[in-house]
Amino acid sequence: MAYEKRLDGRKADEMRKISAKVGVIKEANGSAMFKIGDTVAYAAVYGPRNFHPKFLQNPEKGVLRCKYNMMPFSGAGDRVRPGGNRRSKEISMVIESSLASVLNLEDFPNAVVDVFIELSQTDAGTRCAGICAASMALADAGFAMKDLVASVSVGKVDGKVLVDLDYKEESYDGEVADIPIAVIPRSGKLTLLQMDGRVTKDELKKALELGKKACSQIYDVQKKALKSKFSGDKNE
Amino acid sequence: MALLTKDKSVVVPGEELASGMDYLPTNGTYRDGDKIVAARLGLLHIEGRLLKIIPFSGKYLPKRGDVIIAKVEDITLNGWRCYINSAYSALLNLRDASSEFIAKGADLTRYFTFGDYIVAGITNVTSQNIVDLTLKAPGLKKLGEGRIMHIDPNKMPRVIGKAGSMVNMIKEATDCRISVGQNGIIWIQGSPNNELVAVKSIEKISAESHVPGLTERIKKFLDKELKK
């Protein structure tokens, strides 16, 4: 059985519907919402601020600290027990490292920048939505960044290379590979590359090609969202 | 050789501003190959060959020579530790606090106690952002009763206006005493109603700081609010 037509009728290189908004959390220094299909991520940035415990401080530059969290009834499955788990800890770590390469925190030695990512609704691709939201929130908070980071998951379902897998495709009854990537759009460099499942070298190359194209579309949405926060109130 | 973005436009990190060597990157921009790229979210300003970005947001970074409003947080052996609306706290040394002689072991709360607000100057900032304050300059003092408000420090220049024009306008219209610190803390003292009008107008400035014609709008706003 080959996976010819996607379950929701999209083309192989077509993403779900994307929308983004900046400045959604008033009390945060920067915040953003990123929605792709039924996956919704909110990111809030606080800081730079005083960092405790002191032994974790870095006297050379500020520390980026991310927290990824799925809300209890966000998924289609069982209630997610609140308070973090091994999965969320790993994802927090990879999000941190995928954002660290664009962020310049040299002005803030010994301080910490907190990024909280909440998933209020999930349908696969959560870490990618989280990264997209977090990079917009960091820009909104006024940090010096080389570029934004755009992220999407690519993969293979039953022999077919696809962009932006949803949960039904990820749990498809057949051979599935899920490859979340994050891209610095200007240079095309990858800051996140993980893989679940198996693909051949050629398939991986093709998947990355599609992923980068999708990321440049996401980048446009991100840019537009950031700009509209400031051009929107001109009409008031 | 060419400019890729218009002057006074909103730019986001990673946006290419100019190509070629005719332009030079300054605040908030960087050079990557032959392109100049934005590194911050803000308004692009082109001054001759220089490109700079006036950021919309960001926490206060202490700078030498700034006049700020600080809140006394803690008392140490040799001075007062103050909150300055930044990731770092500042130290007001005994020597720089008062022209009076302060004896060893004196009760420091007699001079400044927890929760007091002061207008202070920054004398020194180290590479690790250790900040020293002083009160020994004209205009630097302890603040009395009043209303404290916080705004984004990046909006401060607009609140102050050219040579203080904006804040003076509010002072005159509302008959309030207003002290502004470059770290985004503002102290206001006046009659309760006028204090509120001052707060509202400052909030309006900070919300619309990037929209042209601000002074006129604030003038109208003040007239309307004070007539009520």
Coordinates of C-alpha atoms in Angstrom, one line a residue, chain B residues 53-220:
Chain B
I53 CA 18.2 50.8 13.8
I54 CA 16.2 52.5 16.6
P55 CA 14.9 49.5 18.5
F56 CA 11.3 49.3 19.6
S57 CA 11.9 47.3 22.7
G58 CA 14.6 45.8 25.0
K59 CA 15.5 46.1 28.6
Y60 CA 17.5 49.0 29.9
L61 CA 21.3 48.6 29.7
P62 CA 23.1 50.9 32.1
K63 CA 25.4 53.4 30.5
R64 CA 27.9 55.8 32.0
G65 CA 26.5 59.3 32.3
D66 CA 22.9 58.3 32.3
V67 CA 20.5 59.9 34.8
I68 CA 18.2 57.3 36.1
I69 CA 15.6 56.7 38.8
A70 CA 16.6 53.9 41.2
K71 CA 14.9 52.2 44.1
V72 CA 16.8 51.3 47.2
E73 CA 16.6 47.6 47.6
D74 CA 19.2 46.6 50.1
I75 CA 21.7 48.2 52.5
T76 CA 25.3 46.9 52.5
L77 CA 28.4 47.7 54.5
N78 CA 29.4 50.6 52.3
G79 CA 26.3 51.8 50.6
W80 CA 22.9 51.1 49.1
R81 CA 22.0 48.5 46.5
C82 CA 19.4 49.8 44.1
Y83 CA 17.0 48.4 41.6
I84 CA 17.4 50.1 38.2
N85 CA 14.8 48.4 36.0
S86 CA 17.5 46.3 34.4
A87 CA 19.0 42.8 34.6
Y88 CA 21.6 44.3 37.0
S89 CA 21.4 46.2 40.2
A90 CA 23.5 49.3 41.0
L91 CA 25.5 50.3 44.1
L92 CA 25.3 53.8 45.6
N93 CA 28.5 54.2 47.7
L94 CA 28.5 56.1 51.0
R95 CA 31.1 58.5 49.6
D96 CA 28.9 59.4 46.6
A97 CA 25.6 59.5 48.5
S98 CA 25.8 62.7 50.5
S99 CA 28.0 65.7 51.1
E100 CA 27.4 65.1 54.8
F101 CA 30.0 63.1 56.7
I102 CA 28.6 59.6 57.5
A103 CA 30.3 58.0 60.4
K104 CA 31.3 54.3 60.4
G105 CA 28.6 52.1 61.7
A106 CA 25.9 54.8 61.3
D107 CA 22.4 53.8 60.7
L108 CA 22.2 54.1 57.0
T109 CA 18.4 53.9 56.9
R110 CA 18.4 57.5 58.2
Y111 CA 19.6 58.6 54.8
F112 CA 17.9 56.2 52.4
T113 CA 15.7 53.3 53.5
F114 CA 14.2 50.4 51.7
G115 CA 11.7 51.5 49.0
D116 CA 13.1 55.0 48.6
Y117 CA 13.4 56.3 45.1
I118 CA 16.3 58.5 44.1
V119 CA 17.4 60.3 41.0
A120 CA 20.9 59.2 40.5
G121 CA 23.7 59.5 37.9
I122 CA 25.7 56.5 36.7
T123 CA 29.4 57.1 37.2
N124 CA 30.8 53.8 36.1
V125 CA 29.7 50.6 34.4
T126 CA 32.2 47.7 34.2
S127 CA 32.3 45.0 31.5
Q128 CA 30.4 42.7 33.8
N129 CA 27.7 45.4 34.2
I130 CA 28.5 46.3 37.8
V131 CA 27.0 49.8 38.1
D132 CA 28.0 52.6 40.4
L133 CA 25.7 55.5 41.2
T134 CA 26.2 59.0 42.5
L135 CA 24.0 61.7 44.0
K136 CA 26.7 64.4 43.9
A137 CA 25.6 66.5 40.9
P138 CA 23.0 69.1 40.4
G139 CA 19.5 67.8 40.2
L140 CA 20.3 64.4 41.7
K141 CA 18.3 63.8 44.9
K142 CA 16.0 61.7 46.9
L143 CA 12.4 61.7 45.6
G144 CA 9.5 62.3 47.9
E145 CA 5.9 61.2 47.7
G146 CA 4.6 60.7 44.2
R147 CA 3.5 58.2 41.7
I148 CA 6.0 55.8 40.0
M149 CA 5.4 54.4 36.5
H150 CA 7.4 52.2 34.3
I151 CA 7.7 52.4 30.5
D152 CA 9.9 50.9 27.9
P153 CA 13.3 52.6 28.2
N154 CA 13.5 52.7 24.4
K155 CA 10.6 55.1 24.4
M156 CA 12.2 57.5 26.8
P157 CA 13.7 59.9 24.2
R158 CA 10.2 60.5 22.8
V159 CA 8.7 61.1 26.3
I160 CA 11.5 63.7 27.0
G161 CA 11.2 65.2 23.5
K162 CA 13.7 67.6 21.9
A163 CA 15.5 69.4 24.7
G164 CA 12.7 68.3 27.1
S165 CA 9.9 69.8 25.1
M166 CA 7.5 66.9 25.5
V167 CA 7.9 66.4 29.2
N168 CA 7.8 70.2 29.8
M169 CA 4.5 70.4 27.9
I170 CA 3.0 67.7 30.2
K171 CA 4.4 69.4 33.2
E172 CA 2.9 72.8 32.3
A173 CA -0.4 71.4 31.2
T174 CA -1.0 69.2 34.3
D175 CA 0.9 71.3 36.8
C176 CA 2.7 68.2 38.0
R177 CA 6.3 67.7 39.1
I178 CA 7.8 65.0 36.8
S179 CA 11.1 63.4 37.0
V180 CA 12.2 61.0 34.2
G181 CA 15.0 58.5 34.4
Q182 CA 16.6 57.1 31.3
N183 CA 16.0 53.6 32.6
G184 CA 12.2 53.9 32.0
I185 CA 11.1 54.8 35.5
I186 CA 9.1 58.1 35.9
W187 CA 8.1 59.9 39.0
I188 CA 5.1 62.1 39.0
Q189 CA 3.8 64.4 41.8
G190 CA 0.7 66.6 41.6
S191 CA -3.0 66.7 42.3
P192 CA -4.5 63.2 42.0
N193 CA -6.5 63.9 38.9
N194 CA -3.7 65.6 37.1
E195 CA -1.3 62.8 38.0
L196 CA -3.7 60.5 36.2
V197 CA -3.8 62.7 33.1
A198 CA 0.0 62.8 33.1
V199 CA 0.2 59.0 33.4
K200 CA -2.3 58.5 30.6
S201 CA -0.4 60.9 28.3
I202 CA 2.9 59.2 28.9
E203 CA 1.3 55.9 28.2
K204 CA 0.0 57.3 25.0
I205 CA 3.4 58.6 24.0
S206 CA 5.0 55.2 24.7
A207 CA 2.3 53.4 22.7
E208 CA 2.5 55.7 19.7
S209 CA 6.1 56.7 19.8
H210 CA 6.8 55.6 16.2
V211 CA 3.9 57.3 14.6
P212 CA 4.6 60.8 13.2
G213 CA 2.9 63.9 14.5
L214 CA 3.1 62.9 18.1
T215 CA 3.5 66.3 19.8
E216 CA 0.3 67.6 18.2
R217 CA -1.7 64.6 19.2
I218 CA -0.5 64.7 22.8
K219 CA -1.3 68.4 22.9
K220 CA -4.9 67.7 21.8

